[in-house]
Protein backbone atom coordinates (compact mmCIF):
# COMPACT_ATOMS: atom_id res chain seq x y z
CA MET A 1 -28.21 36.80 -43.12
CA ARG A 2 -25.72 37.14 -40.49
CA SER A 3 -21.76 38.22 -40.47
CA THR A 4 -19.33 35.86 -39.45
CA ALA A 5 -18.87 37.96 -36.09
CA MET A 6 -22.35 36.84 -34.89
CA ARG A 7 -22.52 34.77 -31.98
CA THR A 8 -25.70 32.73 -31.12
CA ARG A 9 -27.26 31.47 -27.73
CA LEU A 10 -27.60 28.07 -27.08
CA ALA A 11 -31.43 28.48 -26.00
CA ALA A 12 -32.40 28.07 -29.79
CA ALA A 13 -31.00 24.67 -29.87
CA ALA A 14 -32.58 23.86 -26.65
CA ALA A 15 -36.02 24.93 -27.66
CA THR A 16 -35.72 23.18 -30.96
CA ALA A 17 -34.68 20.07 -29.40
CA GLY A 18 -38.01 19.80 -27.55
CA ILE A 19 -39.73 19.25 -31.16
CA VAL A 20 -37.92 16.11 -31.14
CA VAL A 21 -39.68 14.50 -28.25
CA LEU A 22 -43.11 15.75 -29.29
CA ALA A 23 -42.61 14.77 -33.05
CA GLY A 24 -43.75 11.21 -31.73
CA CYS A 25 -46.97 12.51 -30.61
CA SER A 26 -48.12 13.26 -34.19
CA SER A 27 -50.56 10.51 -35.62
CA SER A 28 -48.40 10.04 -38.44
CA GLY A 29 -45.36 9.32 -36.54
CA SER A 30 -41.98 10.92 -36.11
CA SER A 31 -39.88 11.65 -39.10
CA ASP A 32 -36.92 10.25 -37.22
CA ASN A 33 -37.92 6.96 -38.61
CA ALA A 34 -37.53 8.17 -42.02
CA SER A 35 -33.41 8.21 -41.50
CA ALA A 36 -31.79 6.97 -44.48
CA SER A 37 -29.68 3.82 -43.53
CA SER A 38 -26.93 4.91 -46.18
CA CYS A 39 -25.66 7.23 -48.24
CA GLU A 40 -24.47 5.63 -51.40
CA PRO A 41 -24.08 7.16 -54.61
CA ALA A 42 -26.26 6.00 -57.40
CA LYS A 43 -25.00 4.03 -60.23
CA GLY A 44 -25.54 5.96 -63.23
CA LYS A 45 -27.18 9.30 -64.15
CA VAL A 46 -29.61 10.58 -61.60
CA THR A 47 -32.67 13.48 -62.03
CA LEU A 48 -33.62 15.45 -58.80
CA GLN A 49 -36.90 17.12 -58.32
CA TYR A 50 -36.45 20.54 -56.49
CA TRP A 51 -39.50 22.66 -55.81
CA ASN A 52 -39.36 26.21 -54.85
CA THR A 53 -40.81 29.75 -54.98
CA VAL A 54 -37.71 31.72 -55.74
CA PRO A 55 -37.33 34.08 -58.81
CA GLY A 56 -34.63 33.10 -61.43
CA MET A 57 -33.88 29.77 -59.23
CA ASP A 58 -34.13 28.11 -63.07
CA LYS A 59 -31.07 29.84 -64.02
CA VAL A 60 -29.12 28.69 -60.77
CA VAL A 61 -30.19 25.15 -61.50
CA ASP A 62 -28.96 25.43 -65.12
CA LEU A 63 -25.58 26.27 -63.90
CA TRP A 64 -25.43 23.15 -61.74
CA ASN A 65 -26.79 21.20 -64.51
CA LYS A 66 -24.13 22.16 -66.78
CA GLN A 67 -21.27 21.43 -64.35
CA HIS A 68 -22.84 18.00 -63.15
CA PRO A 69 -23.95 16.15 -66.08
CA ASN A 70 -24.78 12.69 -64.15
CA ILE A 71 -26.83 14.73 -61.52
CA GLN A 72 -29.34 16.45 -63.37
CA VAL A 73 -31.81 18.70 -61.38
CA GLU A 74 -35.49 19.80 -62.51
CA THR A 75 -37.09 22.74 -60.87
CA LYS A 76 -40.68 23.64 -60.43
CA ASN A 77 -42.03 26.96 -59.29
CA ILE A 78 -44.82 26.53 -56.67
CA SER A 79 -45.02 30.21 -55.26
CA ASN A 80 -49.02 30.11 -56.06
CA ASP A 81 -49.65 27.63 -53.39
CA GLN A 82 -46.38 26.56 -51.97
CA TYR A 83 -47.52 24.42 -48.81
CA GLY A 84 -50.78 23.45 -50.14
CA THR A 85 -48.80 21.77 -53.03
CA LEU A 86 -46.35 20.39 -51.02
CA GLY A 87 -49.05 18.93 -48.38
CA ASN A 88 -51.08 17.23 -51.41
CA ALA A 89 -47.78 15.95 -52.87
CA LEU A 90 -46.78 14.34 -49.45
CA LYS A 91 -50.36 12.77 -48.88
CA ALA A 92 -49.99 11.25 -52.76
CA ASP A 93 -46.45 10.23 -51.81
CA LYS A 94 -45.28 12.13 -54.62
CA ALA A 95 -43.22 14.54 -52.83
CA PRO A 96 -39.87 15.92 -54.49
CA ASP A 97 -36.48 15.27 -53.45
CA LEU A 98 -36.05 18.70 -52.10
CA ALA A 99 -38.26 21.81 -51.57
CA GLN A 100 -38.03 25.04 -49.98
CA VAL A 101 -39.57 25.34 -46.63
CA GLY A 102 -39.46 28.17 -44.43
CA TYR A 103 -38.18 27.96 -40.91
CA ASP A 104 -41.57 28.57 -39.16
CA GLU A 105 -43.09 25.58 -41.26
CA LEU A 106 -40.21 23.32 -40.19
CA PRO A 107 -41.68 22.18 -36.73
CA ASN A 108 -45.29 21.84 -38.42
CA LEU A 109 -43.82 19.41 -41.29
CA ARG A 110 -41.68 17.72 -38.90
CA THR A 111 -44.79 16.61 -36.97
CA GLN A 112 -46.21 15.22 -40.15
CA SER A 113 -42.99 12.91 -40.82
CA ALA A 114 -42.53 15.18 -44.07
CA PHE A 115 -38.75 14.87 -44.17
CA VAL A 116 -35.78 12.40 -44.10
CA ASP A 117 -32.59 12.43 -42.32
CA ALA A 118 -29.68 13.31 -44.21
CA SER A 119 -27.00 12.95 -41.41
CA ALA A 120 -25.92 9.67 -43.01
CA CYS A 121 -24.24 11.80 -45.41
CA LYS A 122 -20.74 13.24 -44.33
CA ALA A 123 -21.14 16.21 -46.62
CA ALA A 124 -24.36 17.19 -44.73
CA THR A 125 -23.33 17.22 -41.33
CA ALA A 126 -19.96 18.87 -42.39
CA ALA A 127 -21.92 21.73 -43.98
CA GLU A 128 -22.83 23.00 -40.49
CA SER A 129 -19.79 24.99 -39.88
CA LYS A 130 -20.72 26.83 -43.27
CA PHE A 131 -24.00 28.60 -41.85
CA VAL A 132 -25.03 30.88 -39.51
CA PRO A 133 -25.68 29.01 -35.93
CA TRP A 134 -29.06 29.84 -35.31
CA THR A 135 -30.20 28.64 -39.06
CA TRP A 136 -28.73 25.57 -38.64
CA SER A 137 -29.91 24.62 -35.07
CA GLN A 138 -33.39 25.35 -36.72
CA THR A 139 -32.79 22.92 -39.58
CA SER A 140 -31.10 20.32 -37.53
CA PHE A 141 -33.81 20.42 -34.62
CA GLY A 142 -31.35 21.08 -32.13
CA GLY A 143 -28.47 18.96 -33.55
CA THR A 144 -30.78 15.49 -33.93
CA GLY A 145 -30.25 15.33 -37.80
CA VAL A 146 -29.93 17.25 -40.77
CA PHE A 147 -33.53 17.63 -42.31
CA ALA A 148 -32.80 20.66 -44.41
CA ILE A 149 -30.16 23.02 -45.48
CA PRO A 150 -30.75 26.83 -44.46
CA GLN A 151 -30.85 28.91 -47.72
CA ASP A 152 -31.57 32.55 -46.46
CA THR A 153 -32.56 34.80 -43.83
CA GLY A 154 -34.64 37.98 -43.42
CA PRO A 155 -33.21 40.67 -41.25
CA MET A 156 -35.52 43.42 -41.06
CA ALA A 157 -34.96 47.15 -41.60
CA LEU A 158 -36.68 50.28 -42.61
CA TYR A 159 -37.11 51.49 -46.37
CA VAL A 160 -37.41 55.22 -46.76
CA ARG A 161 -38.54 57.65 -49.53
CA SER A 162 -35.78 59.82 -48.58
CA ASP A 163 -37.21 62.89 -50.88
CA LEU A 164 -40.62 62.46 -49.39
CA PHE A 165 -38.95 62.99 -45.87
CA LYS A 166 -36.95 65.69 -47.06
CA LYS A 167 -39.83 67.27 -49.10
CA TYR A 168 -41.78 67.84 -45.79
CA GLY A 169 -38.78 68.39 -43.44
CA VAL A 170 -39.49 65.12 -41.43
CA ALA A 171 -36.58 63.66 -39.85
CA VAL A 172 -35.97 59.85 -40.84
CA PRO A 173 -36.96 57.97 -37.29
CA THR A 174 -34.79 55.74 -35.38
CA THR A 175 -37.04 54.65 -32.73
CA TRP A 176 -40.72 53.66 -32.76
CA ASP A 177 -41.95 56.58 -30.93
CA GLU A 178 -40.22 58.97 -33.79
CA TYR A 179 -41.90 56.64 -36.23
CA ALA A 180 -45.31 57.43 -34.85
CA THR A 181 -44.53 61.16 -34.59
CA ALA A 182 -43.11 61.25 -38.34
CA ALA A 183 -46.22 59.42 -39.30
CA GLU A 184 -48.46 62.33 -37.82
CA LYS A 185 -46.12 64.92 -39.73
CA LEU A 186 -46.24 63.05 -43.10
CA HIS A 187 -50.13 62.64 -43.02
CA LYS A 188 -50.48 66.31 -41.75
CA ALA A 189 -48.43 67.70 -44.62
CA ASP A 190 -50.36 65.70 -47.36
CA PRO A 191 -53.35 63.79 -46.17
CA ASN A 192 -52.96 61.23 -49.13
CA LEU A 193 -49.66 60.02 -47.65
CA ASP A 194 -49.37 57.52 -45.01
CA ILE A 195 -45.90 56.18 -43.58
CA THR A 196 -46.71 52.63 -44.31
CA PHE A 197 -49.52 50.01 -44.45
CA PHE A 198 -50.21 47.27 -42.09
CA ASP A 199 -51.47 44.05 -43.63
CA PRO A 200 -53.60 42.31 -41.44
CA ASN A 201 -53.33 39.06 -43.57
CA ASN A 202 -49.58 38.88 -43.03
CA ALA A 203 -48.89 37.14 -39.75
CA GLU A 204 -45.10 36.22 -40.69
CA TRP A 205 -44.31 40.06 -40.99
CA PHE A 206 -46.19 40.55 -37.72
CA ASN A 207 -44.22 37.81 -35.95
CA GLY A 208 -41.12 39.48 -37.19
CA LEU A 209 -42.24 42.88 -35.34
CA LEU A 210 -42.74 40.93 -32.36
CA TRP A 211 -39.52 38.94 -32.72
CA GLN A 212 -38.04 42.30 -32.59
CA ASN A 213 -39.44 43.39 -29.19
CA ASP A 214 -38.00 40.14 -27.63
CA ALA A 215 -41.29 38.62 -27.54
CA LYS A 216 -41.00 34.89 -26.95
CA MET A 217 -43.80 33.13 -28.79
CA TYR A 218 -42.75 29.83 -27.59
CA GLY A 219 -40.34 27.93 -25.15
CA TYR A 220 -39.84 24.63 -23.86
CA SER A 221 -39.28 23.41 -20.43
CA GLY A 222 -40.46 20.88 -18.06
CA ASP A 223 -41.44 18.39 -20.83
CA LYS A 224 -44.05 21.14 -21.76
CA TRP A 225 -44.10 23.87 -24.61
CA GLN A 226 -44.65 27.21 -22.70
CA VAL A 227 -46.78 29.28 -24.96
CA SER A 228 -46.50 32.96 -24.53
CA VAL A 229 -48.06 34.38 -27.92
CA ASP A 230 -49.94 36.78 -25.82
CA SER A 231 -47.04 38.42 -23.70
CA ALA A 232 -46.20 42.01 -22.45
CA GLN A 233 -43.79 42.34 -25.02
CA SER A 234 -46.46 41.08 -27.75
CA ARG A 235 -48.87 43.50 -26.43
CA GLN A 236 -46.54 46.53 -26.50
CA VAL A 237 -46.21 45.81 -30.47
CA ALA A 238 -49.83 45.26 -30.91
CA ASP A 239 -50.71 48.35 -28.76
CA TYR A 240 -48.55 50.73 -30.86
CA TRP A 241 -49.67 49.65 -34.36
CA GLN A 242 -53.21 49.87 -32.91
CA LYS A 243 -52.72 53.42 -32.22
CA LEU A 244 -51.32 53.88 -35.75
CA VAL A 245 -54.46 52.37 -37.17
CA SER A 246 -56.81 54.09 -34.99
CA GLU A 247 -55.40 57.38 -35.81
CA LYS A 248 -55.62 56.51 -39.69
CA VAL A 249 -52.00 57.31 -40.49
CA VAL A 250 -51.37 53.81 -41.59
CA ARG A 251 -53.11 51.82 -44.65
CA THR A 252 -54.72 48.74 -43.79
CA ASP A 253 -56.43 48.13 -47.33
CA LEU A 254 -53.30 46.73 -49.05
CA ALA A 255 -52.06 43.24 -49.17
CA HIS A 256 -48.24 42.82 -49.31
CA GLY A 257 -46.96 42.24 -52.84
CA SER A 258 -50.16 43.01 -54.39
CA THR A 259 -50.43 45.53 -57.18
CA GLN A 260 -52.45 47.78 -55.23
CA MET A 261 -49.63 48.05 -52.79
CA TYR A 262 -47.11 48.95 -55.94
CA ALA A 263 -49.67 51.33 -57.07
CA ALA A 264 -49.56 53.21 -53.67
CA TYR A 265 -46.04 53.40 -53.95
CA GLN A 266 -46.03 54.72 -57.17
CA LYS A 267 -48.32 57.43 -56.71
CA ASP A 268 -46.06 58.58 -53.58
CA GLN A 269 -48.96 57.62 -51.03
CA ILE A 270 -46.78 55.80 -48.80
CA ALA A 271 -43.31 57.01 -47.54
CA THR A 272 -41.86 53.72 -45.83
CA TYR A 273 -41.65 50.29 -45.85
CA VAL A 274 -40.82 47.93 -42.93
CA GLY A 275 -39.23 44.93 -44.54
CA ALA A 276 -36.65 42.21 -44.71
CA ALA A 277 -33.39 42.12 -46.78
CA TRP A 278 -34.99 40.22 -49.70
CA GLY A 279 -37.51 42.92 -50.32
CA TYR A 280 -34.76 45.02 -51.87
CA SER A 281 -35.20 43.41 -55.15
CA MET A 282 -38.92 43.85 -54.95
CA PHE A 283 -38.88 47.40 -55.02
CA ARG A 284 -35.88 47.51 -57.64
CA ASP A 285 -37.90 45.29 -59.92
CA ASN A 286 -41.34 46.58 -59.57
CA LEU A 287 -40.86 50.46 -59.11
CA PRO A 288 -38.07 51.15 -61.55
CA LYS A 289 -38.74 54.87 -61.96
CA GLN A 290 -38.23 55.45 -58.12
CA ALA A 291 -34.79 54.59 -58.23
CA GLY A 292 -32.53 57.13 -56.32
CA LYS A 293 -35.79 57.84 -54.27
CA TRP A 294 -35.01 55.05 -51.64
CA SER A 295 -32.70 54.42 -48.78
CA ILE A 296 -32.36 51.66 -46.37
CA VAL A 297 -31.76 52.29 -42.59
CA PRO A 298 -31.84 50.26 -39.42
CA MET A 299 -35.28 49.36 -38.12
CA PRO A 300 -36.68 51.53 -35.38
CA THR A 301 -35.86 50.51 -31.97
CA TRP A 302 -37.95 50.42 -28.86
CA GLY A 303 -36.30 53.05 -26.78
CA ALA A 304 -32.89 51.66 -25.52
CA ASN A 305 -33.56 48.19 -26.92
CA GLY A 306 -31.30 47.88 -30.17
CA SER A 307 -32.81 44.68 -31.21
CA SER A 308 -33.86 43.54 -34.86
CA GLY A 309 -36.27 41.23 -35.97
CA ASP A 310 -36.20 38.38 -38.94
CA TRP A 311 -38.96 37.90 -41.36
CA GLY A 312 -38.78 35.02 -43.44
CA GLY A 313 -36.13 33.04 -44.79
CA SER A 314 -36.27 29.79 -45.85
CA THR A 315 -34.40 26.13 -46.07
CA VAL A 316 -34.01 23.44 -48.61
CA ALA A 317 -35.42 20.31 -46.90
CA PHE A 318 -34.82 16.60 -47.46
CA MET A 319 -38.18 15.69 -48.37
CA LYS A 320 -39.60 12.02 -47.47
CA GLY A 321 -39.58 9.64 -50.18
CA GLY A 322 -36.56 10.79 -52.00
CA LYS A 323 -34.53 8.23 -53.83
CA HIS A 324 -31.15 9.78 -54.11
CA LEU A 325 -29.92 11.01 -50.89
CA TYR A 326 -26.33 11.25 -51.77
CA GLU A 327 -27.09 13.44 -54.88
CA SER A 328 -29.67 15.42 -52.73
CA VAL A 329 -26.83 16.34 -50.47
CA GLU A 330 -24.56 17.21 -53.05
CA PHE A 331 -26.95 19.42 -54.95
CA ASN A 332 -28.60 21.02 -51.68
CA THR A 333 -25.05 22.08 -50.38
CA TRP A 334 -23.65 23.62 -53.39
CA LEU A 335 -27.16 25.65 -53.86
CA ASN A 336 -26.27 27.16 -50.62
CA THR A 337 -22.90 27.42 -50.32
CA ASP A 338 -21.04 27.89 -53.63
CA PRO A 339 -20.37 31.61 -54.37
CA ASP A 340 -21.53 31.08 -57.95
CA ALA A 341 -24.94 29.89 -56.97
CA LEU A 342 -25.28 32.56 -53.79
CA ALA A 343 -24.38 35.34 -56.43
CA LEU A 344 -27.27 34.23 -58.97
CA GLU A 345 -29.73 33.71 -55.97
CA ASN A 346 -28.94 37.38 -54.73
CA LYS A 347 -28.99 38.92 -58.03
CA LEU A 348 -32.12 36.92 -59.34
CA GLY A 349 -34.05 36.13 -56.36
CA GLY A 350 -32.96 38.78 -53.91
CA LEU A 351 -32.19 36.02 -51.45
CA TYR A 352 -29.79 37.06 -48.46
CA PRO A 353 -27.71 34.10 -47.95
CA ALA A 354 -27.71 32.06 -44.56
CA ALA A 355 -24.36 30.70 -45.58
CA THR A 356 -21.11 32.94 -43.87
CA ALA A 357 -19.32 32.83 -47.00
CA GLY A 358 -22.39 34.45 -48.73
CA LEU A 359 -21.70 37.86 -46.85
CA ASP A 360 -18.46 38.01 -48.84
CA LEU A 361 -19.92 38.16 -51.88
CA PRO A 362 -19.01 41.26 -54.18
CA ALA A 363 -22.38 42.34 -54.53
CA LEU A 364 -22.97 42.42 -50.69
CA LYS A 365 -20.13 44.56 -50.40
CA GLN A 366 -20.91 47.25 -52.96
CA GLY A 367 -23.01 50.12 -53.34
CA VAL A 368 -26.48 49.27 -54.95
CA PRO A 369 -27.42 51.59 -57.60
CA TYR A 370 -31.16 51.57 -57.02
CA TYR A 371 -30.60 52.69 -53.58
CA ASN A 372 -28.45 55.85 -54.39
CA ASN A 373 -25.43 53.34 -54.35
CA GLU A 374 -25.70 53.01 -50.77
CA LYS A 375 -24.09 49.72 -49.06
CA ILE A 376 -27.27 48.70 -47.98
CA PHE A 377 -26.30 45.33 -47.06
CA ASP A 378 -24.05 46.67 -44.47
CA VAL A 379 -27.41 47.75 -42.69
CA PHE A 380 -28.86 44.02 -43.30
CA ALA A 381 -25.60 42.61 -41.70
CA ASP A 382 -25.82 44.98 -38.62
CA ALA A 383 -29.58 44.15 -38.10
CA SER A 384 -28.64 40.55 -38.21
CA ARG A 385 -26.34 40.73 -35.37
CA LYS A 386 -29.05 42.31 -33.43
CA ILE A 387 -31.67 39.64 -33.81
CA ASP A 388 -32.68 37.46 -30.59
CA THR A 389 -31.39 33.89 -31.60
CA SER A 390 -33.24 32.31 -28.86
CA PHE A 391 -36.59 32.95 -30.88
CA ALA A 392 -38.13 29.42 -31.52
CA TRP A 393 -41.38 28.34 -33.71
CA GLY A 394 -43.85 26.46 -32.20
CA PRO A 395 -44.76 23.11 -33.86
CA THR A 396 -48.41 23.98 -34.77
CA GLN A 397 -47.21 27.33 -36.11
CA LYS A 398 -49.36 27.50 -39.54
CA THR A 399 -52.39 27.04 -37.32
CA VAL A 400 -51.44 29.84 -35.13
CA ASN A 401 -50.44 32.19 -38.04
CA LEU A 402 -53.94 31.33 -39.74
CA ALA A 403 -55.61 32.37 -36.42
CA LEU A 404 -53.72 35.38 -36.22
CA GLN A 405 -54.47 36.54 -39.62
CA ASP A 406 -58.26 36.10 -39.12
CA ALA A 407 -57.99 37.97 -35.71
CA LEU A 408 -55.84 40.87 -37.17
CA ALA A 409 -58.08 41.26 -40.02
CA LYS A 410 -61.30 41.64 -37.85
CA SER A 411 -59.27 43.97 -35.77
CA ALA A 412 -58.05 46.11 -38.51
CA ALA A 413 -62.12 46.34 -39.82
CA GLY A 414 -62.77 47.39 -36.50
CA GLY A 415 -63.93 44.03 -34.66
CA GLY A 416 -61.77 44.46 -31.68
CA THR A 417 -58.28 45.35 -31.40
CA LEU A 418 -54.84 44.01 -32.37
CA THR A 419 -54.09 43.06 -28.78
CA ASP A 420 -57.46 40.93 -28.86
CA ALA A 421 -55.91 39.13 -31.66
CA LEU A 422 -53.27 37.93 -29.74
CA GLU A 423 -55.19 36.58 -27.21
CA THR A 424 -57.15 34.86 -30.11
CA ALA A 425 -53.87 33.12 -31.46
CA GLN A 426 -52.57 32.06 -27.78
CA ALA A 427 -55.91 30.17 -27.52
CA ALA A 428 -55.32 28.62 -31.06
CA ALA A 429 -51.99 27.69 -30.18
CA LEU A 430 -52.88 25.90 -26.84
CA LYS A 431 -55.85 24.12 -28.71
CA SER A 432 -53.95 22.91 -31.81
CA MET A 433 -51.42 21.45 -29.48
CA LYS A 434 -54.10 19.64 -27.15
CA ASP A 435 -55.64 18.34 -30.37
CA GLN A 436 -52.29 16.76 -31.23
CA ALA A 437 -51.57 15.62 -27.77
CA ILE A 438 -48.64 17.56 -27.74
CA PRO A 439 -47.98 18.89 -24.05
CA ALA A 440 -48.21 22.48 -23.89
CA THR A 441 -49.27 25.25 -21.04
CA ALA A 442 -49.71 28.93 -21.16
CA GLY A 443 -46.42 30.78 -20.70
CA LYS A 444 -45.76 34.27 -19.44
């Protein structure tokens, strides 16, 4: 995700380190106890199981299998129900050796003892220098082990139908104030045209908007989690989007990635998309007839605040129950650092690599034909330098996201406001931590 020039702040490590203390509060115990005692290679041929949600990952695995006859990998796509499938497998003691896990899900699964610590393998600990610092801090929980290898990240930007902006004489916005003005102008020029859509069932996307405005959803100090989901910075974001929703200049009836969403874009009913780096292939592959009509520009900013946000990104975690740690580390590090593997993952799956070497891939240095041959990855590289690296996820993030989505959906349907949804999510965060005996208090 980020360029080699990026520098991280130590606060991320401090926040994630707090998870280590709290993991033992889970009824299932701490995953630290799952540390492998050794990292010895197996005698003979080994077959690993790797579950993921990335399109084309089977082709990447084929490349590995051709080059490594004694360490074969079988891949399974679990995109239909990623965490439900993983959860059921863990309960049945049938988890794969390796699985794709989002950064925001790592703390939650850590409290369920879902991972094994691969730090007994020298190749695992040596891989740290190959990744963007903030990603490694999250996968190592502040340097207490190696529970996953970073795979990709999601720096955010603004996808723009430049032809529609030009048609109606509207300037491409650089700030959120300008974005709201552009929304009004576009809708006035064509009542069937909205500037974007607000998906109330996508908490991860909304979290990315909060992240951009330096909204600290969680912190850790005094042996307690500080929960600040409902902060002043978060309310500024919620109030802003509430106004656009109330003025009916954004759609609220579309789900991200749905057939209906693509149909709306195809019919020229939506002019922009606030999205992450991995979304570039989504438009390319699903809206081929709009090639040359899209540009990617920096995400609108909050006044003088030039920060960007991150939406998504994943890791490849070492799952509890894996019997071949040495081989898992060999494949995992190759998968996420090898130039040929990274190139295929970017081309087929749209992944924006977390490995610093990934930013030197030829594909990320060239113009992209679908986007007017613009060097769109330069935009994402610049965005990644401007992400608040002290942002941390809470240990019950999944519960909070579900509560937030439910409240956002009710708000979008007229049952309260988006700001009310923040209050609901804050209460859910505190309750879920209390239920798990995780020390927490309301932050500012």
